[in-house]
Amino acid sequence: MKPSVKKSWGFWLAGSILLAGTISSAPIASAETVQIAGSRPYSIVLPNGYAAAKPAPLVILLHSYGGSGDQMVNYLQFNGATSSNGIIYVAPDGTKDGAGKKFWNATPGCCNFGGSKVNDAQYISEIITQVESRYTIDKSRVFIIGHSNGGFMSHNVGCNLADQVAAIVSIAGEQFSDPNMCNPVGPVNVLQVQGTADLTVPYSGGSLGLSQFPGALQTIHTWAEKDQCNTKEIASNQTLSLVSQKSLPDTKIISFENCALASAVELWSIDGAPHVPIWNSNFMPTVINWLMKHPKPTQVAPTPTPTPSATPTPSATPTPSATPTPSATPKPTPKPTPKPTPKKVSKVVPKKVAVKPTPRR
């Protein structure tokens, strides 16, 4: 596609999500700015009452195309929803493209309009590692939440950083169109949230002037296969209220059963919602509650089954004494053959060898 066409798509996409930064947020509790590699700084936001003795969940927020970390915090009204769970969070910025728009190099479908070679999965991995080195993080509860381009990037992170991340939440962002491009090293909890009336990233899939991207249903089916779930969709009787200002039910839930290591894959379909929904007060607490219930999938060792004791062998029936035979002429008693003396074998004591742990890269 011609660069000018890609550029126009980028401006249109950025304009369609401008609303994401217009909602005010509560003041942050405390913040520390950390520099990574001298080029892409970010802020670590600590909850009130953070104590190193208690491991804290970590959430990384990924903004939409043309947005910023601060706008993402405001859009989700994230500050007010985290204090009760003691969450540490980071809201980094993507790099700028040729049009000056911040973006994430997520999938071929969104939103690298300039052909950048930036590796954002590596950048996010570095953020997780550095935050874990500075603070006491619950490594079973490292979560990603992204919107639009940030939602696409959430799927990228799930595919490439499954060893570091417990769950991803993608709001209006889709999987790779080619499932072979997603190769997680283990199960990942996945929550896809999308409005059925999304015209920017259509619910049924489409294109932003780049490669095609799948729809919401295909996205969760790809994850159901990656997480080894039964791929039959389960429509829940439960409904949620995420955008209705009157707390009326507006969201249906689709999930899958029997996923590997009790992982979860869900789709929350918001009836009639656009690309940038205006959330009600239920939304963020409901998402955080879902995340806290879905820590990193791990193998639970089965309880050993006690081995039944062997059935005792019944005593043999005593053999009746033989009738005595008349004594015969005694034969000479043969001399016993002496038994060979066993040779003494010296035991070989294995030498202990200290093994240095291999540093993790």
Short mmCIF file of N, CA and C in Angstrom, two decimals, residues 12 18 114 120 131 146 207 233 247 312 353:
data_model
loop_
_atom_site.label_atom_id
_atom_site.label_comp_id
_atom_site.label_asym_id
_atom_site.label_seq_id
_atom_site.Cartn_x
_atom_site.Cartn_y
_atom_site.Cartn_z
N TRP A 12 -6.78 8.91 10.63
CA TRP A 12 -8.18 8.59 10.89
C TRP A 12 -8.31 7.78 12.17
N LEU A 18 -9.38 9.77 19.92
CA LEU A 18 -8.94 10.95 20.67
C LEU A 18 -9.68 11.07 21.99
N GLY A 114 4.60 2.97 9.50
CA GLY A 114 5.86 3.41 8.92
C GLY A 114 6.89 2.33 8.73
N ASP A 120 8.72 -3.94 20.57
CA ASP A 120 8.00 -3.50 21.77
C ASP A 120 7.78 -4.63 22.76
N VAL A 131 10.94 -3.66 37.03
CA VAL A 131 10.03 -3.39 38.15
C VAL A 131 10.16 -4.51 39.20
N GLY A 146 -4.71 -3.47 27.41
CA GLY A 146 -4.48 -2.58 26.27
C GLY A 146 -5.76 -2.23 25.56
N SER A 207 -9.50 -4.51 8.17
CA SER A 207 -8.16 -4.00 7.87
C SER A 207 -8.11 -2.52 8.17
N GLU A 233 -17.88 -23.06 22.03
CA GLU A 233 -18.22 -21.84 22.75
C GLU A 233 -19.28 -22.11 23.82
N SER A 247 -26.73 1.02 34.91
CA SER A 247 -26.33 -0.32 35.35
C SER A 247 -27.22 -1.42 34.81
N PRO A 312 -1.60 -60.27 52.60
CA PRO A 312 -0.69 -61.29 53.17
C PRO A 312 -0.95 -62.67 52.57
N VAL A 353 30.27 -32.18 43.66
CA VAL A 353 30.74 -31.13 42.74
C VAL A 353 29.81 -29.95 42.86
#
